[in-house]
Amino acid sequence: MVFASFLPVSMYKDGNHAIPGNTFTDVPDWIADPAYTGTTLDGTTGLVVASNKTGATITGSVRIQNGSAISRTYRTQLLYNGAIIATHASVSVSAGKTQTFTLQVTQDVTAGAIIKLQAAASSSAGASLLGGADSYVRVT
């Protein structure tokens, strides 16, 4: 009997994204991480799970910058096939500062499932989710 090994997948944020106020929305414009061979995306907002795994670790980590002149509150959450699996508590970020938001959950995954990250801000004024390799969603 031959068992297929688990294939970890990862995507990272391409460019900055203006976070809308008060409503969670899918964060767009992700890129398949070339360090994780076999990674595919669902459009520009979702990471496709490549293989089944019991007890996989799903991690989403993003940097959010408050470009406004006053403190703002931000939230992030991870979705698995449209269902919320992790939510980061609201965090106040001082004017002009950047904060890293990391979510991590352990759960069974199936090939073809879609993982998405959503973000919301207390106000859309000056709210940016920063792009780059340190803003990512990963299944390991």
PDB file of C-alpha atoms in Angstrom:
ATOM      1  CA  MET A   1       0.000   0.000   0.000  1.00  0.00           C
ATOM      2  CA  VAL A   2       1.376   3.414  -0.983  1.00  0.00           C
ATOM      3  CA  PHE A   3       0.442   6.541   0.952  1.00  0.00           C
ATOM      4  CA  ALA A   4       0.734   9.972  -0.595  1.00  0.00           C
ATOM      5  CA  SER A   5       2.704  12.385   1.517  1.00  0.00           C
ATOM      6  CA  PHE A   6       1.244  15.694   2.615  1.00  0.00           C
ATOM      7  CA  LEU A   7       2.138  18.683   0.448  1.00  0.00           C
ATOM      8  CA  PRO A   8       2.368  21.967   2.419  1.00  0.00           C
ATOM      9  CA  VAL A   9       1.209  25.108   0.589  1.00  0.00           C
ATOM     10  CA  SER A  10       1.732  28.833   1.096  1.00  0.00           C
ATOM     11  CA  MET A  11       0.877  32.181  -0.449  1.00  0.00           C
ATOM     12  CA  TYR A  12       2.169  35.658   0.298  1.00  0.00           C
ATOM     13  CA  LYS A  13       0.693  39.114  -0.202  1.00  0.00           C
ATOM     14  CA  ASP A  14       1.521  40.984  -3.406  1.00  0.00           C
ATOM     15  CA  GLY A  15       1.406  44.732  -2.764  1.00  0.00           C
ATOM     16  CA  ASN A  16      -0.500  46.653  -0.136  1.00  0.00           C
ATOM     17  CA  HIS A  17      -4.265  46.444   0.365  1.00  0.00           C
ATOM     18  CA  ALA A  18      -6.527  49.195   1.715  1.00  0.00           C
ATOM     19  CA  ILE A  19      -8.624  47.647   4.501  1.00  0.00           C
ATOM     20  CA  PRO A  20     -12.289  48.651   4.457  1.00  0.00           C
ATOM     21  CA  GLY A  21     -13.944  49.951   7.606  1.00  0.00           C
ATOM     22  CA  ASN A  22     -16.084  47.793   9.914  1.00  0.00           C
ATOM     23  CA  THR A  23     -16.713  44.882   7.531  1.00  0.00           C
ATOM     24  CA  PHE A  24     -14.590  41.782   7.057  1.00  0.00           C
ATOM     25  CA  THR A  25     -13.632  41.338   3.404  1.00  0.00           C
ATOM     26  CA  ASP A  26     -11.361  38.875   1.620  1.00  0.00           C
ATOM     27  CA  VAL A  27      -7.819  40.171   1.256  1.00  0.00           C
ATOM     28  CA  PRO A  28      -6.950  40.028  -2.486  1.00  0.00           C
ATOM     29  CA  ASP A  29      -3.773  39.824  -4.549  1.00  0.00           C
ATOM     30  CA  TRP A  30      -1.859  36.873  -3.142  1.00  0.00           C
ATOM     31  CA  ILE A  31       0.977  35.057  -4.935  1.00  0.00           C
ATOM     32  CA  ALA A  32       1.844  31.362  -4.722  1.00  0.00           C
ATOM     33  CA  ASP A  33       4.998  31.045  -2.608  1.00  0.00           C
ATOM     34  CA  PRO A  34       7.676  29.452  -4.843  1.00  0.00           C
ATOM     35  CA  ALA A  35       9.288  27.849  -1.771  1.00  0.00           C
ATOM     36  CA  TYR A  36       6.185  25.628  -1.499  1.00  0.00           C
ATOM     37  CA  THR A  37       6.119  23.599  -4.714  1.00  0.00           C
ATOM     38  CA  GLY A  38       2.632  22.732  -5.871  1.00  0.00           C
ATOM     39  CA  THR A  39       0.879  25.739  -4.327  1.00  0.00           C
ATOM     40  CA  THR A  40      -2.164  26.896  -6.288  1.00  0.00           C
ATOM     41  CA  LEU A  41      -4.580  29.737  -5.673  1.00  0.00           C
ATOM     42  CA  ASP A  42      -8.314  30.124  -6.054  1.00  0.00           C
ATOM     43  CA  GLY A  43      -8.434  33.402  -7.972  1.00  0.00           C
ATOM     44  CA  THR A  44      -6.427  36.009  -6.075  1.00  0.00           C
ATOM     45  CA  THR A  45      -7.984  35.519  -2.631  1.00  0.00           C
ATOM     46  CA  GLY A  46      -7.741  31.840  -1.701  1.00  0.00           C
ATOM     47  CA  LEU A  47      -5.091  29.224  -0.984  1.00  0.00           C
ATOM     48  CA  VAL A  48      -6.001  25.754  -2.273  1.00  0.00           C
ATOM     49  CA  VAL A  49      -5.146  22.850   0.042  1.00  0.00           C
ATOM     50  CA  ALA A  50      -3.117  20.355  -2.025  1.00  0.00           C
ATOM     51  CA  SER A  51      -3.631  17.164  -0.007  1.00  0.00           C
ATOM     52  CA  ASN A  52      -5.452  15.669   2.957  1.00  0.00           C
ATOM     53  CA  LYS A  53      -3.959  15.882   6.438  1.00  0.00           C
ATOM     54  CA  THR A  54      -5.227  15.174   9.921  1.00  0.00           C
ATOM     55  CA  GLY A  55      -4.156  17.919  12.308  1.00  0.00           C
ATOM     56  CA  ALA A  56      -2.703  20.347   9.768  1.00  0.00           C
ATOM     57  CA  THR A  57      -1.496  23.730  10.995  1.00  0.00           C
ATOM     58  CA  ILE A  58      -3.102  26.685   9.230  1.00  0.00           C
ATOM     59  CA  THR A  59      -1.302  29.988   9.791  1.00  0.00           C
ATOM     60  CA  GLY A  60      -2.102  33.480   8.599  1.00  0.00           C
ATOM     61  CA  SER A  61       0.270  36.306   9.470  1.00  0.00           C
ATOM     62  CA  VAL A  62      -0.042  39.837   8.106  1.00  0.00           C
ATOM     63  CA  ARG A  63       1.355  43.275   8.858  1.00  0.00           C
ATOM     64  CA  ILE A  64      -1.159  46.087   9.177  1.00  0.00           C
ATOM     65  CA  GLN A  65      -0.125  49.730   9.051  1.00  0.00           C
ATOM     66  CA  ASN A  66      -2.162  52.566  10.489  1.00  0.00           C
ATOM     67  CA  GLY A  67      -1.441  55.531   8.229  1.00  0.00           C
ATOM     68  CA  SER A  68      -3.987  57.804   9.899  1.00  0.00           C
ATOM     69  CA  ALA A  69      -3.359  60.537  12.465  1.00  0.00           C
ATOM     70  CA  ILE A  70      -5.220  58.688  15.263  1.00  0.00           C
ATOM     71  CA  SER A  71      -5.313  55.147  16.690  1.00  0.00           C
ATOM     72  CA  ARG A  72      -7.468  52.626  14.833  1.00  0.00           C
ATOM     73  CA  THR A  73      -8.683  49.130  15.695  1.00  0.00           C
ATOM     74  CA  TYR A  74      -8.042  46.179  13.365  1.00  0.00           C
ATOM     75  CA  ARG A  75      -9.184  42.533  13.178  1.00  0.00           C
ATOM     76  CA  THR A  76      -8.294  39.537  11.026  1.00  0.00           C
ATOM     77  CA  GLN A  77      -9.798  36.092  10.551  1.00  0.00           C
ATOM     78  CA  LEU A  78      -9.129  32.852   8.672  1.00  0.00           C
ATOM     79  CA  LEU A  79     -11.773  30.947   6.727  1.00  0.00           C
ATOM     80  CA  TYR A  80     -11.830  27.290   5.660  1.00  0.00           C
ATOM     81  CA  ASN A  81     -14.289  26.710   2.796  1.00  0.00           C
ATOM     82  CA  GLY A  82     -16.149  29.856   3.867  1.00  0.00           C
ATOM     83  CA  ALA A  83     -16.411  28.986   7.576  1.00  0.00           C
ATOM     84  CA  ILE A  84     -14.525  31.071  10.135  1.00  0.00           C
ATOM     85  CA  ILE A  85     -11.876  28.940  11.860  1.00  0.00           C
ATOM     86  CA  ALA A  86      -9.874  31.624  13.696  1.00  0.00           C
ATOM     87  CA  THR A  87     -10.402  35.278  14.604  1.00  0.00           C
ATOM     88  CA  HIS A  88      -7.789  37.663  15.953  1.00  0.00           C
ATOM     89  CA  ALA A  89      -9.063  39.863  18.769  1.00  0.00           C
ATOM     90  CA  SER A  90      -9.404  43.563  17.972  1.00  0.00           C
ATOM     91  CA  VAL A  91      -6.098  45.370  18.401  1.00  0.00           C
ATOM     92  CA  SER A  92      -5.621  49.115  18.593  1.00  0.00           C
ATOM     93  CA  VAL A  93      -2.707  50.327  16.478  1.00  0.00           C
ATOM     94  CA  SER A  94      -1.310  53.780  17.208  1.00  0.00           C
ATOM     95  CA  ALA A  95      -1.128  56.427  14.482  1.00  0.00           C
ATOM     96  CA  GLY A  96       1.703  55.768  12.050  1.00  0.00           C
ATOM     97  CA  LYS A  97       2.558  52.365  13.554  1.00  0.00           C
ATOM     98  CA  THR A  98       2.605  48.836  12.125  1.00  0.00           C
ATOM     99  CA  GLN A  99       1.400  45.695  13.924  1.00  0.00           C
ATOM    100  CA  THR A 100       1.745  42.018  12.984  1.00  0.00           C
ATOM    101  CA  PHE A 101      -1.431  39.942  13.320  1.00  0.00           C
ATOM    102  CA  THR A 102      -0.887  36.173  13.472  1.00  0.00           C
ATOM    103  CA  LEU A 103      -3.587  33.510  13.514  1.00  0.00           C
ATOM    104  CA  GLN A 104      -2.885  29.805  13.884  1.00  0.00           C
ATOM    105  CA  VAL A 105      -5.237  26.863  14.130  1.00  0.00           C
ATOM    106  CA  THR A 106      -4.848  23.082  13.969  1.00  0.00           C
ATOM    107  CA  GLN A 107      -7.483  21.189  12.028  1.00  0.00           C
ATOM    108  CA  ASP A 108      -8.032  18.417   9.529  1.00  0.00           C
ATOM    109  CA  VAL A 109      -7.838  19.561   5.901  1.00  0.00           C
ATOM    110  CA  THR A 110      -8.908  17.992   2.620  1.00  0.00           C
ATOM    111  CA  ALA A 111      -7.477  18.452  -0.855  1.00  0.00           C
ATOM    112  CA  GLY A 112      -9.260  21.210  -2.744  1.00  0.00           C
ATOM    113  CA  ALA A 113     -10.380  23.142   0.337  1.00  0.00           C
ATOM    114  CA  ILE A 114      -9.955  26.926   0.132  1.00  0.00           C
ATOM    115  CA  ILE A 115      -8.271  28.979   2.876  1.00  0.00           C
ATOM    116  CA  LYS A 116      -8.862  32.747   2.932  1.00  0.00           C
ATOM    117  CA  LEU A 117      -7.770  35.609   5.162  1.00  0.00           C
ATOM    118  CA  GLN A 118     -10.090  38.519   5.866  1.00  0.00           C
ATOM    119  CA  ALA A 119      -9.405  41.874   7.511  1.00  0.00           C
ATOM    120  CA  ALA A 120     -11.469  44.749   8.909  1.00  0.00           C
ATOM    121  CA  ALA A 121     -10.691  48.154  10.406  1.00  0.00           C
ATOM    122  CA  SER A 122     -12.588  50.550  12.670  1.00  0.00           C
ATOM    123  CA  SER A 123     -12.192  53.081   9.847  1.00  0.00           C
ATOM    124  CA  SER A 124     -10.886  52.712   6.325  1.00  0.00           C
ATOM    125  CA  ALA A 125      -8.901  55.957   6.602  1.00  0.00           C
ATOM    126  CA  GLY A 126      -5.218  55.091   6.319  1.00  0.00           C
ATOM    127  CA  ALA A 127      -5.654  51.349   6.929  1.00  0.00           C
ATOM    128  CA  SER A 128      -3.224  49.204   4.914  1.00  0.00           C
ATOM    129  CA  LEU A 129      -2.405  45.518   4.981  1.00  0.00           C
ATOM    130  CA  LEU A 130       1.218  45.435   3.832  1.00  0.00           C
ATOM    131  CA  GLY A 131       2.471  43.159   1.090  1.00  0.00           C
ATOM    132  CA  GLY A 132       5.607  41.057   1.097  1.00  0.00           C
ATOM    133  CA  ALA A 133       6.826  37.625   2.134  1.00  0.00           C
ATOM    134  CA  ASP A 134       6.105  38.294   5.818  1.00  0.00           C
ATOM    135  CA  SER A 135       2.369  38.620   5.088  1.00  0.00           C
ATOM    136  CA  TYR A 136       1.326  35.046   4.303  1.00  0.00           C
ATOM    137  CA  VAL A 137      -1.197  32.221   4.633  1.00  0.00           C
ATOM    138  CA  ARG A 138       0.220  28.716   4.986  1.00  0.00           C
ATOM    139  CA  VAL A 139      -0.941  25.120   5.527  1.00  0.00           C
ATOM    140  CA  THR A 140       1.694  22.786   7.001  1.00  0.00           C
TER     141      THR A 140
END
